[in-house]
Amino acid sequence: VTKLKNTYSFTSLDLIKMNERCQESLKEIYHLSYLIVCKLLSEIYEHIHCLYKLSDTVSMLDMLLSFASVCTFCEYVRPEFTDTTAIKQGWHPILERIALGKPVPNDTFMSEGNNFIILTGPNMSGKSTYLKQIALCQIMAQIGIEGPGYISLTYGSLCTLFLH
């Protein structure tokens, strides 16, 4: 009989022996589990390249399915590539999904001689959303996805895109 603070413990030699056997069995289970996991991991490592390839393939398929879904169910226009970037009545594609109604369409025009925009307005008026809309639509066009626009979308090919 032992007393620790407000608790009492009662034990016997038989209980102590059973507890020791239980602890030894538990150690053996942990050891065998460790060996099995190590063997399994070594077999997985031999074929890990297949898992990586499968993951890449599934992610590519998911991306293509998402693109096809967007192009099928949304009112998007196939972009054309010219020397200028002109978005007529375009809108932010993500805002379209989270907003309650249709986003307000915006026009954008940029060319070699007109490649700088000064955008002003009060706080929360949509300046950042407008800039992100242009960038996102440009990226979507360059990777081959139709973009949001009621009338037409024409894009110039860009190597870099700067926003601030």
Short mmCIF file of C-alpha atoms in Angstrom, two decimals:
data_model
loop_
_atom_site.label_atom_id
_atom_site.label_comp_id
_atom_site.label_asym_id
_atom_site.label_seq_id
_atom_site.Cartn_x
_atom_site.Cartn_y
_atom_site.Cartn_z
CA VAL A 1 0.00 0.00 0.00
CA THR A 2 1.38 3.41 -1.00
CA LYS A 3 0.00 6.87 -0.44
CA LEU A 4 0.62 9.84 -2.77
CA LYS A 5 -1.03 13.07 -1.65
CA ASN A 6 -4.75 12.20 -1.57
CA THR A 7 -4.59 8.85 -3.39
CA TYR A 8 -3.84 5.34 -2.25
CA SER A 9 -2.42 2.56 -4.45
CA PHE A 10 -2.84 -1.10 -3.68
CA THR A 11 -0.72 -3.71 -5.42
CA SER A 12 0.52 -7.24 -5.03
CA LEU A 13 3.41 -9.30 -6.38
CA ASP A 14 1.12 -10.90 -8.97
CA LEU A 15 -0.02 -7.48 -10.21
CA ILE A 16 3.58 -6.26 -10.39
CA LYS A 17 4.59 -9.33 -12.45
CA MET A 18 1.61 -8.90 -14.78
CA ASN A 19 2.44 -5.21 -15.21
CA GLU A 20 6.07 -6.07 -16.08
CA ARG A 21 4.88 -8.66 -18.64
CA CYS A 22 2.52 -6.09 -20.12
CA GLN A 23 5.36 -3.54 -20.38
CA GLU A 24 7.66 -6.10 -22.04
CA SER A 25 4.91 -7.08 -24.49
CA LEU A 26 4.33 -3.43 -25.30
CA LYS A 27 8.06 -2.90 -25.96
CA GLU A 28 8.08 -5.93 -28.24
CA ILE A 29 5.02 -4.63 -30.12
CA TYR A 30 6.72 -1.24 -30.58
CA HIS A 31 9.90 -2.93 -31.83
CA LEU A 32 8.05 -5.17 -34.30
CA SER A 33 5.97 -2.22 -35.50
CA TYR A 34 9.15 -0.22 -36.05
CA LEU A 35 10.69 -3.04 -38.10
CA ILE A 36 7.55 -3.40 -40.22
CA VAL A 37 7.35 0.35 -40.87
CA CYS A 38 11.06 0.48 -41.80
CA LYS A 39 10.62 -2.39 -44.25
CA LEU A 40 7.53 -0.76 -45.74
CA LEU A 41 9.32 2.58 -46.13
CA SER A 42 12.31 0.96 -47.83
CA GLU A 43 9.96 -0.67 -50.35
CA ILE A 44 8.14 2.62 -50.90
CA TYR A 45 11.43 4.48 -51.45
CA GLU A 46 12.25 2.09 -54.29
CA HIS A 47 9.08 3.17 -56.11
CA ILE A 48 8.78 6.77 -54.91
CA HIS A 49 9.39 8.11 -58.42
CA CYS A 50 6.17 6.38 -59.54
CA LEU A 51 4.24 8.11 -56.75
CA TYR A 52 5.70 11.49 -57.75
CA LYS A 53 4.78 10.88 -61.38
CA LEU A 54 1.26 9.82 -60.36
CA SER A 55 0.91 12.96 -58.24
CA ASP A 56 2.06 15.16 -61.15
CA THR A 57 -0.35 13.44 -63.52
CA VAL A 58 -3.31 13.76 -61.16
CA SER A 59 -2.55 17.45 -60.51
CA MET A 60 -2.27 18.14 -64.26
CA LEU A 61 -5.57 16.35 -64.88
CA ASP A 62 -7.19 18.35 -62.06
CA MET A 63 -5.90 21.61 -63.55
CA LEU A 64 -7.14 20.74 -67.06
CA LEU A 65 -10.52 19.70 -65.69
CA SER A 66 -10.79 23.00 -63.80
CA PHE A 67 -9.92 24.95 -66.96
CA ALA A 68 -12.47 23.00 -69.00
CA SER A 69 -15.12 23.54 -66.33
CA VAL A 70 -14.50 27.29 -66.22
CA CYS A 71 -14.57 27.61 -70.02
CA THR A 72 -17.76 25.54 -70.25
CA PHE A 73 -19.90 27.08 -67.53
CA CYS A 74 -18.77 30.72 -67.49
CA GLU A 75 -19.45 33.45 -70.03
CA TYR A 76 -15.85 33.70 -71.16
CA VAL A 77 -14.38 34.87 -74.45
CA ARG A 78 -11.47 33.32 -76.34
CA PRO A 79 -8.57 35.81 -76.28
CA GLU A 80 -6.66 36.99 -79.33
CA PHE A 81 -3.00 37.97 -79.26
CA THR A 82 -2.00 41.28 -80.84
CA ASP A 83 0.43 44.10 -80.05
CA THR A 84 -1.99 45.67 -77.57
CA THR A 85 -3.84 44.55 -74.48
CA ALA A 86 -7.50 45.50 -74.69
CA ILE A 87 -10.12 44.12 -72.34
CA LYS A 88 -13.60 45.31 -73.18
CA GLN A 89 -16.14 44.87 -70.42
CA GLY A 90 -14.00 42.39 -68.51
CA TRP A 91 -14.34 41.49 -64.86
CA HIS A 92 -12.34 39.79 -62.12
CA PRO A 93 -12.82 36.01 -62.54
CA ILE A 94 -12.54 35.17 -58.84
CA LEU A 95 -14.79 38.03 -57.78
CA GLU A 96 -17.40 36.57 -60.12
CA ARG A 97 -17.42 33.38 -58.05
CA ILE A 98 -17.63 34.96 -54.60
CA ALA A 99 -19.84 37.98 -55.32
CA LEU A 100 -23.61 37.77 -55.02
CA GLY A 101 -24.23 39.35 -58.43
CA LYS A 102 -22.25 39.94 -61.58
CA PRO A 103 -19.19 42.13 -61.00
CA VAL A 104 -19.12 45.54 -62.66
CA PRO A 105 -17.31 45.19 -66.01
CA ASN A 106 -14.24 47.35 -66.70
CA ASP A 107 -12.37 48.33 -69.87
CA THR A 108 -8.59 48.27 -70.13
CA PHE A 109 -6.29 49.40 -72.93
CA MET A 110 -2.51 49.14 -72.98
CA SER A 111 -0.10 49.35 -75.90
CA GLU A 112 3.56 50.07 -76.59
CA GLY A 113 2.95 53.80 -76.32
CA ASN A 114 0.33 53.50 -73.58
CA ASN A 115 1.91 51.09 -71.10
CA PHE A 116 1.53 53.03 -67.86
CA ILE A 117 -1.61 53.49 -65.76
CA ILE A 118 -2.07 55.85 -62.83
CA LEU A 119 -5.02 54.55 -60.87
CA THR A 120 -6.53 56.72 -58.13
CA GLY A 121 -9.61 56.55 -55.99
CA PRO A 122 -10.82 56.41 -52.39
CA ASN A 123 -10.16 53.49 -50.09
CA MET A 124 -12.16 50.33 -50.83
CA SER A 125 -13.12 51.54 -54.33
CA GLY A 126 -11.66 48.53 -56.16
CA LYS A 127 -8.25 49.78 -57.33
CA SER A 128 -6.38 46.64 -56.24
CA THR A 129 -9.14 44.40 -57.57
CA TYR A 130 -8.92 46.15 -60.95
CA LEU A 131 -5.14 45.68 -61.13
CA LYS A 132 -5.40 42.05 -60.07
CA GLN A 133 -8.13 41.56 -62.68
CA ILE A 134 -5.82 42.77 -65.46
CA ALA A 135 -2.94 40.60 -64.24
CA LEU A 136 -5.07 37.51 -63.76
CA CYS A 137 -6.75 37.86 -67.16
CA GLN A 138 -3.34 38.31 -68.82
CA ILE A 139 -1.99 35.19 -67.12
CA MET A 140 -5.11 33.20 -67.98
CA ALA A 141 -4.77 34.20 -71.64
CA GLN A 142 -1.09 33.30 -71.80
CA ILE A 143 -1.70 29.81 -70.41
CA GLY A 144 -4.51 29.23 -72.88
CA ILE A 145 -7.71 29.79 -70.92
CA GLU A 146 -10.64 31.84 -72.12
CA GLY A 147 -11.09 35.01 -70.11
CA PRO A 148 -13.95 37.00 -68.62
CA GLY A 149 -15.26 39.62 -71.02
CA TYR A 150 -18.54 40.40 -72.72
CA ILE A 151 -17.16 41.77 -75.97
CA SER A 152 -13.53 40.93 -76.72
CA LEU A 153 -10.15 40.26 -75.22
CA THR A 154 -6.88 40.99 -76.98
CA TYR A 155 -3.54 40.57 -75.28
CA GLY A 156 0.03 41.38 -76.04
CA SER A 157 2.58 38.81 -74.98
CA LEU A 158 4.28 39.75 -71.71
CA CYS A 159 7.48 38.45 -70.14
CA THR A 160 7.02 40.36 -66.88
CA LEU A 161 4.12 41.95 -65.08
CA PHE A 162 4.58 44.57 -62.35
CA LEU A 163 1.89 45.78 -59.96
CA HIS A 164 2.11 48.05 -56.96
#
